[in-house]
XYZ file of N, CA and C in Angstrom:
357
model
N 115.533 95.672 62.770
C 114.899 94.666 63.606
C 115.367 93.259 63.214
N 115.544 93.032 61.917
C 116.007 91.717 61.474
C 117.400 91.423 62.014
N 118.271 92.429 62.014
C 119.632 92.221 62.512
C 119.633 91.862 63.995
N 118.668 92.357 64.724
C 118.582 92.064 66.155
C 117.872 90.749 66.441
N 116.893 90.402 65.607
C 116.003 89.290 65.927
C 116.180 88.030 65.092
N 116.973 88.079 64.041
C 117.094 86.926 63.144
C 117.726 85.732 63.845
N 117.097 84.597 63.665
C 117.630 83.336 64.165
C 118.587 82.762 63.116
N 119.359 81.762 63.472
C 120.203 81.119 62.455
C 119.386 80.621 61.253
N 118.187 80.112 61.508
C 117.324 79.643 60.405
C 116.890 80.824 59.530
N 116.545 81.942 60.151
C 116.169 83.134 59.389
C 117.313 83.579 58.484
N 118.519 83.593 59.024
C 119.691 84.017 58.253
C 119.913 83.075 57.073
N 119.730 81.785 57.301
C 119.857 80.814 56.209
C 118.791 81.061 55.144
N 117.563 81.328 55.558
C 116.484 81.612 54.602
C 116.794 82.855 53.765
N 117.340 83.883 54.396
C 117.716 85.106 53.676
C 118.827 84.797 52.683
N 119.818 84.028 53.121
C 120.934 83.680 52.239
C 120.456 82.875 51.029
N 119.609 81.909 51.259
C 119.077 81.091 50.156
C 118.311 81.966 49.170
N 117.462 82.834 49.692
C 116.686 83.718 48.818
C 117.600 84.657 48.036
N 118.631 85.193 48.701
C 119.584 86.078 48.036
C 120.280 85.343 46.891
N 120.714 84.132 47.140
C 121.397 83.351 46.109
C 120.453 82.974 44.969
N 119.188 82.738 45.284
C 118.206 82.458 44.235
C 118.024 83.664 43.312
N 117.983 84.860 43.895
C 117.879 86.083 43.087
C 119.095 86.192 42.179
N 120.274 86.034 42.756
C 121.512 86.146 41.984
C 121.545 85.137 40.842
N 121.131 83.909 41.117
C 121.143 82.870 40.084
C 120.231 83.248 38.917
N 119.032 83.724 39.230
C 118.092 84.117 38.165
C 118.640 85.293 37.360
N 119.235 86.263 38.052
C 119.814 87.416 37.359
C 120.953 86.957 36.454
N 121.828 86.106 36.970
C 122.969 85.623 36.177
C 122.530 84.775 34.990
N 121.363 84.157 35.094
C 120.802 83.380 33.983
C 119.998 84.260 33.028
N 119.972 85.561 33.328
C 119.217 86.536 32.516
C 117.725 86.193 32.480
N 117.220 85.718 33.626
C 115.806 85.371 33.765
C 115.153 86.317 34.749
N 113.854 86.430 34.659
C 113.104 87.283 35.578
C 113.303 86.787 37.009
N 113.661 87.708 37.902
C 113.928 87.343 39.292
C 112.916 87.958 40.253
N 111.780 88.378 39.728
C 110.793 89.064 40.559
C 110.339 88.205 41.734
N 109.979 86.976 41.479
C 109.486 86.113 42.558
C 110.571 85.867 43.604
N 111.794 85.675 43.144
C 112.904 85.447 44.067
C 113.206 86.711 44.877
N 113.083 87.875 44.235
C 113.287 89.145 44.935
C 112.238 89.322 46.032
N 111.014 88.993 45.716
C 109.941 89.076 46.712
C 110.234 88.114 47.864
N 110.709 86.910 47.548
C 111.039 85.930 48.593
C 112.173 86.441 49.481
N 113.156 87.134 48.885
C 114.250 87.709 49.678
C 113.697 88.727 50.667
N 112.888 89.644 50.177
C 112.338 90.682 51.054
C 111.393 90.079 52.095
N 110.682 89.027 51.724
C 109.806 88.350 52.686
C 110.636 87.705 53.788
N 111.752 87.082 53.422
C 112.620 86.448 54.425
C 113.197 87.493 55.383
N 113.598 88.640 54.839
C 114.102 89.720 55.702
C 112.984 90.201 56.626
N 111.819 90.435 56.067
C 110.683 90.917 56.868
C 110.313 89.913 57.957
N 110.249 88.644 57.594
C 109.902 87.621 58.582
C 110.928 87.562 59.712
N 112.187 87.764 59.381
C 113.228 87.671 60.407
C 113.196 88.846 61.376
N 112.485 89.898 61.012
C 112.372 91.052 61.913
C 111.522 90.733 63.140
N 110.670 89.731 63.013
C 109.732 89.343 64.075
C 108.745 90.474 64.387
N 108.579 91.360 63.433
C 107.639 92.474 63.529
C 106.340 92.015 62.878
N 105.213 92.282 63.482
C 103.938 91.813 62.945
C 103.495 92.589 61.706
N 103.920 93.821 61.559
C 103.484 94.671 60.450
C 104.335 94.476 59.206
N 105.647 94.454 59.357
C 106.567 94.437 58.217
C 106.264 93.335 57.204
N 106.059 92.085 57.611
C 105.790 91.049 56.606
C 104.528 91.311 55.779
N 103.605 92.066 56.322
C 102.361 92.358 55.603
C 102.542 93.410 54.515
N 103.671 94.105 54.534
C 103.953 95.122 53.515
C 104.554 94.520 52.246
N 105.009 93.303 52.306
C 105.714 92.689 51.179
C 104.846 92.591 49.917
N 103.556 92.282 49.997
C 102.783 92.278 48.746
C 102.822 93.623 48.005
N 102.826 94.723 48.729
C 102.944 96.039 48.090
C 104.301 96.182 47.423
N 105.359 95.783 48.120
C 106.699 95.836 47.540
C 106.803 94.927 46.322
N 106.093 93.815 46.355
C 106.103 92.899 45.215
C 105.541 93.538 43.965
N 104.483 94.316 44.105
C 103.901 95.024 42.967
C 104.895 96.017 42.388
N 105.558 96.760 43.246
C 106.560 97.734 42.802
C 107.732 97.012 42.153
N 108.186 95.927 42.765
C 109.315 95.164 42.236
C 109.018 94.639 40.841
N 107.813 94.142 40.617
C 107.431 93.653 39.290
C 107.510 94.773 38.262
N 107.009 95.938 38.611
C 107.015 97.073 37.693
C 108.448 97.479 37.347
N 109.296 97.577 38.347
C 110.675 97.998 38.113
C 111.421 96.944 37.298
N 111.285 95.676 37.644
C 112.060 94.637 36.961
C 111.659 94.508 35.501
N 110.433 94.822 35.172
C 109.986 94.775 33.793
C 110.486 95.971 33.001
N 110.963 96.994 33.688
C 111.270 98.254 33.037
C 112.740 98.612 32.982
N 113.602 97.945 33.737
C 114.983 98.415 33.819
C 115.964 97.264 33.978
N 116.822 97.108 33.001
C 117.814 96.044 33.039
C 119.019 96.420 33.896
N 119.231 97.713 34.162
C 120.377 98.154 34.958
C 120.213 97.838 36.440
N 119.081 97.368 36.813
C 118.805 97.066 38.213
C 119.583 95.851 38.718
N 119.987 94.975 37.817
C 120.593 93.704 38.210
C 121.803 93.861 39.124
N 122.751 94.674 38.721
C 123.973 94.834 39.507
C 123.681 95.434 40.880
N 122.812 96.436 40.920
C 122.451 97.064 42.193
C 121.734 96.076 43.096
N 120.873 95.262 42.523
C 120.131 94.282 43.316
C 121.088 93.302 43.985
N 122.010 92.764 43.223
C 122.956 91.796 43.786
C 123.770 92.425 44.904
N 124.338 93.603 44.663
C 125.207 94.204 45.686
C 124.422 94.649 46.914
N 123.258 95.238 46.718
C 122.503 95.705 47.883
C 121.932 94.548 48.695
N 121.489 93.490 48.023
C 120.998 92.323 48.764
C 122.124 91.701 49.582
N 123.317 91.643 49.005
C 124.465 91.097 49.746
C 124.772 91.940 50.978
N 124.740 93.260 50.829
C 125.004 94.144 51.974
C 123.954 93.953 53.065
N 122.703 93.841 52.676
C 121.624 93.630 53.639
C 121.826 92.296 54.357
N 122.062 91.253 53.576
C 122.281 89.929 54.160
C 123.450 89.932 55.143
N 124.579 90.478 54.719
C 125.777 90.470 55.566
C 125.548 91.236 56.874
N 124.826 92.332 56.808
C 124.547 93.103 58.019
C 123.644 92.324 58.980
N 122.628 91.667 58.421
C 121.728 90.874 59.263
C 122.474 89.675 59.848
N 123.246 88.997 58.999
C 123.979 87.808 59.459
C 124.980 88.150 60.558
N 125.521 89.359 60.525
C 126.471 89.763 61.573
C 125.766 90.458 62.736
N 124.436 90.484 62.689
C 123.623 91.098 63.747
C 124.042 92.547 64.011
N 124.248 93.283 62.902
C 124.652 94.679 62.982
C 123.481 95.558 62.534
N 122.664 96.029 63.481
C 121.472 96.780 63.096
C 121.762 98.102 62.391
N 122.859 98.751 62.718
C 123.192 100.020 62.055
C 123.514 99.772 60.587
N 124.346 98.782 60.325
C 124.691 98.451 58.942
C 123.470 97.953 58.174
N 122.610 97.180 58.828
C 121.400 96.682 58.171
C 120.471 97.837 57.800
N 120.295 98.766 58.718
C 119.447 99.925 58.448
C 120.017 100.739 57.288
N 121.326 100.975 57.303
C 121.966 101.736 56.230
C 121.822 101.025 54.887
N 122.068 99.719 54.867
C 121.988 98.965 53.618
C 120.567 98.960 53.067
N 119.591 98.773 53.942
C 118.205 98.764 53.477
C 117.782 100.157 53.028
N 118.214 101.173 53.743
C 117.886 102.552 53.365
C 118.426 102.861 51.965
N 119.680 102.514 51.714
C 120.268 102.779 50.397
C 119.549 101.990 49.300
N 119.175 100.768 49.597
C 118.440 99.936 48.639
C 117.084 100.582 48.312
N 116.405 101.050 49.330
C 115.102 101.685 49.114
C 115.232 103.014 48.380
N 116.254 103.787 48.701
C 116.474 105.064 48.000
C 116.733 104.804 46.520
N 117.585 103.836 46.231
C 117.876 103.521 44.828
C 116.599 103.073 44.109
N 115.829 102.226 44.752
C 114.586 101.741 44.138
C 113.598 102.881 43.924
N 113.518 103.791 44.896
C 112.617 104.936 44.744
C 113.049 105.822 43.577
N 114.342 106.077 43.478
C 114.848 106.900 42.373
C 114.558 106.250 41.028
N 114.775 104.957 40.957
C 114.511 104.228 39.719
C 113.028 104.278 39.372
N 112.177 104.082 40.359
C 110.741 104.133 40.130
C 110.318 105.529 39.675
N 110.850 106.559 40.317
C 110.537 107.936 39.903
C 110.981 108.196 38.469
N 112.153 107.692 38.106
C 112.673 107.854 36.743
C 111.754 107.140 35.739
N 111.324 105.962 36.092
C 110.453 105.205 35.203
C 109.091 105.883 35.057
N 108.566 106.385 36.171
C 107.275 107.075 36.116
C 107.371 108.370 35.321
N 108.480 109.091 35.459
C 108.673 110.326 34.694
C 108.743 110.008 33.198
N 109.362 108.889 32.841
C 109.438 108.473 31.439
C 108.087 108.113 30.866
N 107.185 107.617 31.699
C 105.839 107.249 31.254
C 105.009 108.484 30.924
N 105.345 109.619 31.553
C 104.587 110.856 31.317
C 104.936 111.498 29.984
N 106.115 111.185 29.433
C 106.544 111.789 28.168
C 105.717 111.318 26.999
């Protein structure tokens, strides 16, 4: 939906948020707030009334993952770039694929972290 509905301003907001995440990661600082802002910008650009309301839930998950796994940095940068590029080019198929892969990776990481907590 974001790839179809994003305005030039929405695309700029996504790009700024993406670069903020990258900057924090490259500075070896916590990027949780910036990651939440990136996902909020993507959700807002969808122009869907429900999607932006899901971001607080994603924020809770993002905080848990970022506190638990340092290997997430490289995946975050590359997947956010793929999502941004697909939205900026108004390519809904590529955007859906990029977001799907990002969510699958995050789910796998979360499952791995939760399994480690049970040990």
